[in-house]
Short mmCIF file of C-alpha atoms and ligand atoms in Angstrom, two decimals:
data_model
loop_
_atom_site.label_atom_id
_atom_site.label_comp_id
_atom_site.label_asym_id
_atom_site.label_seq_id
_atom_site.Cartn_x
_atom_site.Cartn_y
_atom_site.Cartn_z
CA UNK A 19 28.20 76.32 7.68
CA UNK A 20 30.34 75.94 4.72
CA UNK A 21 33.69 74.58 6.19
CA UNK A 22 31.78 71.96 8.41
CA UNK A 23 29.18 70.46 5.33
CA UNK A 24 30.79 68.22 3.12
CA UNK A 25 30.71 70.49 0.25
CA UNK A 26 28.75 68.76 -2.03
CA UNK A 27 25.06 69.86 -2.17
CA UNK A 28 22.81 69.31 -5.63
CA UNK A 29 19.81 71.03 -6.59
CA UNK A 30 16.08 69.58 -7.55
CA UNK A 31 12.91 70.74 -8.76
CA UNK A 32 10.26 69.06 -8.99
CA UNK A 33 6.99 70.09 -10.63
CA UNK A 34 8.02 73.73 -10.07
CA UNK A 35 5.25 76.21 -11.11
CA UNK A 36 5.69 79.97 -11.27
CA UNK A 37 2.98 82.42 -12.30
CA UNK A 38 2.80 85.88 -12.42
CA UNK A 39 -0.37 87.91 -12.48
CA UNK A 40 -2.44 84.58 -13.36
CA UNK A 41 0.31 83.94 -16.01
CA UNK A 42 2.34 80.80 -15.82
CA UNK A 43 5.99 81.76 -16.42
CA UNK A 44 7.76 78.35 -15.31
CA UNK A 45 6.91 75.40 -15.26
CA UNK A 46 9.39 72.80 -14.41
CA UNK A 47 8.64 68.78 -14.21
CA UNK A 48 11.89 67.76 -12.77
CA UNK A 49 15.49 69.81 -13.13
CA UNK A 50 18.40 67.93 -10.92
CA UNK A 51 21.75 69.39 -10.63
CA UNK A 52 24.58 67.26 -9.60
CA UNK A 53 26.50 67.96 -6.43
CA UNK A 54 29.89 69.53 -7.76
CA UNK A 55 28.96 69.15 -11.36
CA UNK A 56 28.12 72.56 -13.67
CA UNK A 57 25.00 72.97 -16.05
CA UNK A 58 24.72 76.19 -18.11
CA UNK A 59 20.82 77.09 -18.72
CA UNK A 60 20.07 78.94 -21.64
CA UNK A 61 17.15 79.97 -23.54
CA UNK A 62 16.09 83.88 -25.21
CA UNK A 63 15.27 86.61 -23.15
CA UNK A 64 11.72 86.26 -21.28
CA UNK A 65 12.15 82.37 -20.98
CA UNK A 66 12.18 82.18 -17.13
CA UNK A 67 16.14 81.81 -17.02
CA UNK A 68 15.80 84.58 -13.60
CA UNK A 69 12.87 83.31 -12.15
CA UNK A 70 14.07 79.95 -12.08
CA UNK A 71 17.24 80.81 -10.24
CA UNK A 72 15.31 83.26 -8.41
CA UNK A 73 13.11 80.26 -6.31
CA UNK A 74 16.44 78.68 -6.13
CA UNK A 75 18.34 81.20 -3.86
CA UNK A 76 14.60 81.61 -2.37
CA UNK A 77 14.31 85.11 -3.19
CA UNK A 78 10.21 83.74 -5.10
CA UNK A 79 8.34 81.74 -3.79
CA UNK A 80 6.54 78.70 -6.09
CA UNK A 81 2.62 78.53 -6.35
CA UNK A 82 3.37 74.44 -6.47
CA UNK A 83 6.56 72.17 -6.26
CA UNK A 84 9.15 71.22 -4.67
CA UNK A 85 13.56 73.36 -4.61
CA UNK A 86 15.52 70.88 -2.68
CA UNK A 87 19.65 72.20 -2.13
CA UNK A 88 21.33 68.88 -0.49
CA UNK A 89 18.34 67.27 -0.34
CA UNK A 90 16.65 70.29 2.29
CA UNK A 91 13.79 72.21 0.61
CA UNK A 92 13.26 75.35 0.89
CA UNK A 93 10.78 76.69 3.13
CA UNK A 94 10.29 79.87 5.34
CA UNK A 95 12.09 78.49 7.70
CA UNK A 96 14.67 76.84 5.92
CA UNK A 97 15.51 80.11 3.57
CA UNK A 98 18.53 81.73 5.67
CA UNK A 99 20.36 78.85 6.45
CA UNK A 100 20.22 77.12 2.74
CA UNK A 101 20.80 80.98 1.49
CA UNK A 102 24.11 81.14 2.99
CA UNK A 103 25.07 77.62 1.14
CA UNK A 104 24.33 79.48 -1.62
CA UNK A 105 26.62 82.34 -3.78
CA UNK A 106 24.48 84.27 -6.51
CA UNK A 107 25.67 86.90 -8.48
CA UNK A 108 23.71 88.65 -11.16
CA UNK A 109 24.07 90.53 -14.45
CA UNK A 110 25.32 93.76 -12.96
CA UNK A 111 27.08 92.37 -9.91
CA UNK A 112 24.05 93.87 -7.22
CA UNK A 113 26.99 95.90 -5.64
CA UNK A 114 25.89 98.13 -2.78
CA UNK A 115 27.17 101.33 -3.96
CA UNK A 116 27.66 102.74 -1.21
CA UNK A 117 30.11 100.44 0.17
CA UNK A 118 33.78 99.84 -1.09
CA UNK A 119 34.49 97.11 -3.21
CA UNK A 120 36.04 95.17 0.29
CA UNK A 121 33.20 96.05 2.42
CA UNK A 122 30.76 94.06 0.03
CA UNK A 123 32.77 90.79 0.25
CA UNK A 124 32.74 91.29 3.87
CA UNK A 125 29.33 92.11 4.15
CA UNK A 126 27.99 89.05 5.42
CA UNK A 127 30.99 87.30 7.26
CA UNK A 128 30.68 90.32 9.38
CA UNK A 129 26.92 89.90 9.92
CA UNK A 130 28.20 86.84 10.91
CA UNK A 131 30.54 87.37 13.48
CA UNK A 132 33.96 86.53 11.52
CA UNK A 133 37.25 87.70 13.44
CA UNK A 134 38.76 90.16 11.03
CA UNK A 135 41.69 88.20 10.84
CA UNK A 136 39.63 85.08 9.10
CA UNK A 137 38.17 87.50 7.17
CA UNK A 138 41.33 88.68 6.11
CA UNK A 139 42.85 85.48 5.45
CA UNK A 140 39.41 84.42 3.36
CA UNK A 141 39.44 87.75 1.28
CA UNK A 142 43.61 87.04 0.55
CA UNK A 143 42.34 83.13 -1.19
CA UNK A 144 39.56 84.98 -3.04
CA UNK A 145 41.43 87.82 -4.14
CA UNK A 146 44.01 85.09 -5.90
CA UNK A 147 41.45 82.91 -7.14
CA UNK A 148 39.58 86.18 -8.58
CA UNK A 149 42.50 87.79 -9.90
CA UNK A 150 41.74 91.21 -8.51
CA UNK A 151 44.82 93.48 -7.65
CA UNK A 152 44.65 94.12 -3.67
CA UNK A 153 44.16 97.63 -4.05
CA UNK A 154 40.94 97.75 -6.14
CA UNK A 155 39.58 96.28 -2.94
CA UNK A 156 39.16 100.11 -1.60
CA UNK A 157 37.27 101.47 -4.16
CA UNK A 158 33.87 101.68 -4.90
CA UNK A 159 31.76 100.07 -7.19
CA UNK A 160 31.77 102.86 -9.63
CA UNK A 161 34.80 103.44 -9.53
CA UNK A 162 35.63 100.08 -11.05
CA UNK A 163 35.30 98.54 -14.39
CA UNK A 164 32.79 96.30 -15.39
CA UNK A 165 34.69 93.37 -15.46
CA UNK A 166 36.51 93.84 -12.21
CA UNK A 167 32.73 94.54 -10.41
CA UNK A 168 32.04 90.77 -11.69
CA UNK A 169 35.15 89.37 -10.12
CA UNK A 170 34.68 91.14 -7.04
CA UNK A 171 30.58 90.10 -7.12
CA UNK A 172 32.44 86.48 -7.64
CA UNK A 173 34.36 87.21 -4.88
CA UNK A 174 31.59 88.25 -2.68
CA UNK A 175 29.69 85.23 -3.67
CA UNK A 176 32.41 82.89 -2.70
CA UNK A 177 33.22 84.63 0.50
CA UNK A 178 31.15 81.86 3.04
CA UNK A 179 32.81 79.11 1.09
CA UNK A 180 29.02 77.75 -0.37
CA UNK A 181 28.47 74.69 -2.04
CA UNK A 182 26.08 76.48 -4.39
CA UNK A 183 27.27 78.70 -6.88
CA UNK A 184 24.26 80.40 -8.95
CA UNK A 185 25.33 83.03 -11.90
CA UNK A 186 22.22 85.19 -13.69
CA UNK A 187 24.28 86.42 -17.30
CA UNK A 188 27.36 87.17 -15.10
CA UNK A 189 29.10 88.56 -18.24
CA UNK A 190 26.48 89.53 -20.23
CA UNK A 191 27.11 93.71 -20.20
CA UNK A 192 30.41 93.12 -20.56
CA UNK A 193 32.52 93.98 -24.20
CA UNK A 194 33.55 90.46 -25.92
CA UNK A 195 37.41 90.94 -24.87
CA UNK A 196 36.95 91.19 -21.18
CA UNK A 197 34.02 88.68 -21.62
CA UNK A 198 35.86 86.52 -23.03
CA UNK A 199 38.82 87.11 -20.14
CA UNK A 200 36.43 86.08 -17.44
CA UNK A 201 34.55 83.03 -19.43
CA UNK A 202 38.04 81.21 -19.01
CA UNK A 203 38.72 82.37 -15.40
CA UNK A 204 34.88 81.41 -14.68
CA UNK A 205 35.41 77.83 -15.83
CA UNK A 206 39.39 77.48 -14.30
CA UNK A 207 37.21 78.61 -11.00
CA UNK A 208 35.09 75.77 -11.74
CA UNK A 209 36.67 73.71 -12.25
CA UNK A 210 39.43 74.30 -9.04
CA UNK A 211 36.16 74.35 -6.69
CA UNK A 212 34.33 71.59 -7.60
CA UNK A 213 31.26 73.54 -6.76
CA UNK A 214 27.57 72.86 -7.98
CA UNK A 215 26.88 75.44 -10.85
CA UNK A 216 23.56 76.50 -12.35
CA UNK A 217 24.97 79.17 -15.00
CA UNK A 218 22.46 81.10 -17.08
CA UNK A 219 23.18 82.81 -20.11
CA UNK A 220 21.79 83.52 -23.67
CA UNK A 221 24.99 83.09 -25.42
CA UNK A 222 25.60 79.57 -26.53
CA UNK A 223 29.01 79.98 -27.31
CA UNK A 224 29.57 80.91 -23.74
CA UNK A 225 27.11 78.10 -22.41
CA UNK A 226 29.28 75.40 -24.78
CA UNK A 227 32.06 76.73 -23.79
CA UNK A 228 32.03 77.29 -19.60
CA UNK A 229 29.86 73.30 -19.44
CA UNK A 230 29.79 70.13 -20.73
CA UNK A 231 26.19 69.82 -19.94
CA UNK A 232 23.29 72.48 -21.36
CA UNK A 233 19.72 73.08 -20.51
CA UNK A 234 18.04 74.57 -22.97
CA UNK A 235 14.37 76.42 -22.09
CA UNK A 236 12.07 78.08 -23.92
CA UNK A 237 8.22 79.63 -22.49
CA UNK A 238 9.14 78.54 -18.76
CA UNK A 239 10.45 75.13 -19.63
CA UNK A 240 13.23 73.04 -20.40
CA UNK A 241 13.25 71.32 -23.87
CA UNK A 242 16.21 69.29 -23.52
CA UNK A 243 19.22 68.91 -21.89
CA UNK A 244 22.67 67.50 -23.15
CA UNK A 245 25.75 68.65 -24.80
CA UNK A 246 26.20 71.23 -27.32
CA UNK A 247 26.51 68.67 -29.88
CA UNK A 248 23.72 66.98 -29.00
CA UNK A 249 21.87 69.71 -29.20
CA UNK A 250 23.04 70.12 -32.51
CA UNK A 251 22.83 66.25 -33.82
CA UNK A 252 19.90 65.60 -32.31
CA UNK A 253 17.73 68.27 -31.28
CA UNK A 254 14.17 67.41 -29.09
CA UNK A 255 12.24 69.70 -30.97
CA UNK A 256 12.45 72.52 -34.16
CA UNK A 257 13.23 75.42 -31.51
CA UNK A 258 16.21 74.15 -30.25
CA UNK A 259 17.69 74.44 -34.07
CA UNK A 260 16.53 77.82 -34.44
CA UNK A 261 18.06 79.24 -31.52
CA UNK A 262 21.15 77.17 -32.55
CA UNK A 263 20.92 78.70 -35.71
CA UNK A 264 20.46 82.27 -34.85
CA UNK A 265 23.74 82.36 -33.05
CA UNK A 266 25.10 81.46 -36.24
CA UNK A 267 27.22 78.53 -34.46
CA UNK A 268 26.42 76.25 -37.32
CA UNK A 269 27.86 78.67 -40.05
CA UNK A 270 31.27 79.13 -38.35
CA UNK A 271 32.68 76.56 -40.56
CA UNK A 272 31.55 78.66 -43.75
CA UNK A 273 33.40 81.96 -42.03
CA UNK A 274 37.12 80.24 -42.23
CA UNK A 275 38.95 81.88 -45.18
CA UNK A 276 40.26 79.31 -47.15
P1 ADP B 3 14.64 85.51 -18.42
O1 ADP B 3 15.53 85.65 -17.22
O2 ADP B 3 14.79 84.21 -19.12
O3 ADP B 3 14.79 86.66 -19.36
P2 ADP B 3 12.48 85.98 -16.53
O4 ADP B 3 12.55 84.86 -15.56
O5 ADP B 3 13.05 87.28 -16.09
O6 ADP B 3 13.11 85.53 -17.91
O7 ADP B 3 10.96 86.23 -16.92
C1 ADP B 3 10.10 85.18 -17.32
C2 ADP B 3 8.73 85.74 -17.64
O8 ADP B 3 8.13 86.19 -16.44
C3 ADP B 3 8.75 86.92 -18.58
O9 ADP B 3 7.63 86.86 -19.38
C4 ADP B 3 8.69 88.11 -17.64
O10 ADP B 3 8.09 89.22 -18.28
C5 ADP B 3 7.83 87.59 -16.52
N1 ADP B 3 8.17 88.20 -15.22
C6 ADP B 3 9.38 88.14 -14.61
N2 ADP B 3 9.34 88.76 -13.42
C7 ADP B 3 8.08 89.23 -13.26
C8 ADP B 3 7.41 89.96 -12.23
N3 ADP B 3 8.04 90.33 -11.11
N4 ADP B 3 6.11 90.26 -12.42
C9 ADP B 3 5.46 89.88 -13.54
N5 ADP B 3 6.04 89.19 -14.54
C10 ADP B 3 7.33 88.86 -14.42
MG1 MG B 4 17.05 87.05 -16.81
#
């Protein structure tokens, strides 16, 4: 498990196909993620964003291809052990409600056998990494705010110490000033962890702005891959402008008073 593995595990697809109902809804040729390096996938709603990190953390299953994490693929009986390499946290945290805000992070370390003073001592790192005061720990999930049930779904991600980090629109329902809060704790996480990143999102700002390296996808595939500005300078086909351009990145210039 995590403290024994050298933590540096990368992801690859490879001719990764997807279909739903007899309709293809990804279809990936080859996608690598470097061991401790960050890529931020992005594309508009309905793209395959989810079901691509979905047969990553194994929860689909691919009608053809290849998932590799550190070089293992996944398979039936490879799932639980690459899953807890993994952390994944989604667009509304996934919470159990019915559990306090501590008993999630816990969750599995228990299931696990931890001694409650490791788990203790794990929970204390994560809850100053996380910035999340001690005693929010006790409360439930609705009884938090939207922003602090991200951290703590961080949290609870990070709690086995995985190589794999995997974010679904962490921040997306959350109100630009706390958004914008946990965008720069995100990437100071990051970039203190060294951890191997896929982080989806439909906001290019964000995506520019949390990596150095973005994936853009549109219908189930990637288009083209590179830095925000060479998205912008050199962009592998028309779409990849127009989404640019809807965001209205390229008319920020224009909105500075003079
Ligand atoms: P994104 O996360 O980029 O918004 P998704 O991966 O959720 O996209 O969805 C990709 C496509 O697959 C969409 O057309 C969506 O409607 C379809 N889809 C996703 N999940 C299912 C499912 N369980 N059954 C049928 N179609 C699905
Ligand atoms: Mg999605």
């Amino acid at each position: 498990m995590g403290a024994r593995l050298p933590a540096a595990a990368g992801i690859d697809l490879q001719d990764v196909q997807k279909i739903y109902d007899g309709v293809k809804a990804l279809d990936i040729a080859l996608l690598r993620v470097e061991p401790r390096s960050t890529l931020a996938l992005i594309g508009p709603s309905g793209c395959g964003k989810s079901t691509l990190l979905r047969l990553v953390v194994g929860l689909l299953t691919p009608e053809r291809g290849s998932i590799r994490i550190a070089g293992t693929p996944m398979r039936p009986e490879t799932r639980l052990e690459l899953q807890r390499r993994m952390g994944y946290v989604i667009q509304e945290g996934g919470l159990f409600p019915h559990l306090t805000a501590a008993e999630n992070v816990a969750l599995v370390a228990r299931d696990l056998g931890w001694p409650d003073a490791r788990i203790g001592a794990r929970i204390q790192e994560l809850l100053e990494l996380t910035q999340i005061p001690r005693e929010l720990l006790d409360r439930f999930p609705a009884q938090i705010s939207g922003g602090q049930r991200q951290r703590v779904a961080l949290m609870r991600a990070l709690m086995l110490d995985p190589e794999v980090l995997l974010l679904d629109e962490p921040l997306s329902s959350l109100d630009p000033m706390i958004r914008s809060d946990l965008q720069r704790d995100l990437k100071q996480v990051f970039g203190r962890l060294r951890k191997t990143v896929l982080f989806v999102t439909h906001d290019m700002a964000e995506a520019a702005f949390i990596s150095g390296e973005i994936a853009i996808m549109n219908r189930g595939t990637i288009l083209q891959r590179g830095s925000f500005q060479e998205l912008v300078r050199n962009p592998a086909t028309p779409f990849v402008t127009e989404f640019i351009r809807a965001q209205r990145l390229l008319d920020a210039p224009n909105l500075t008073p003079t």
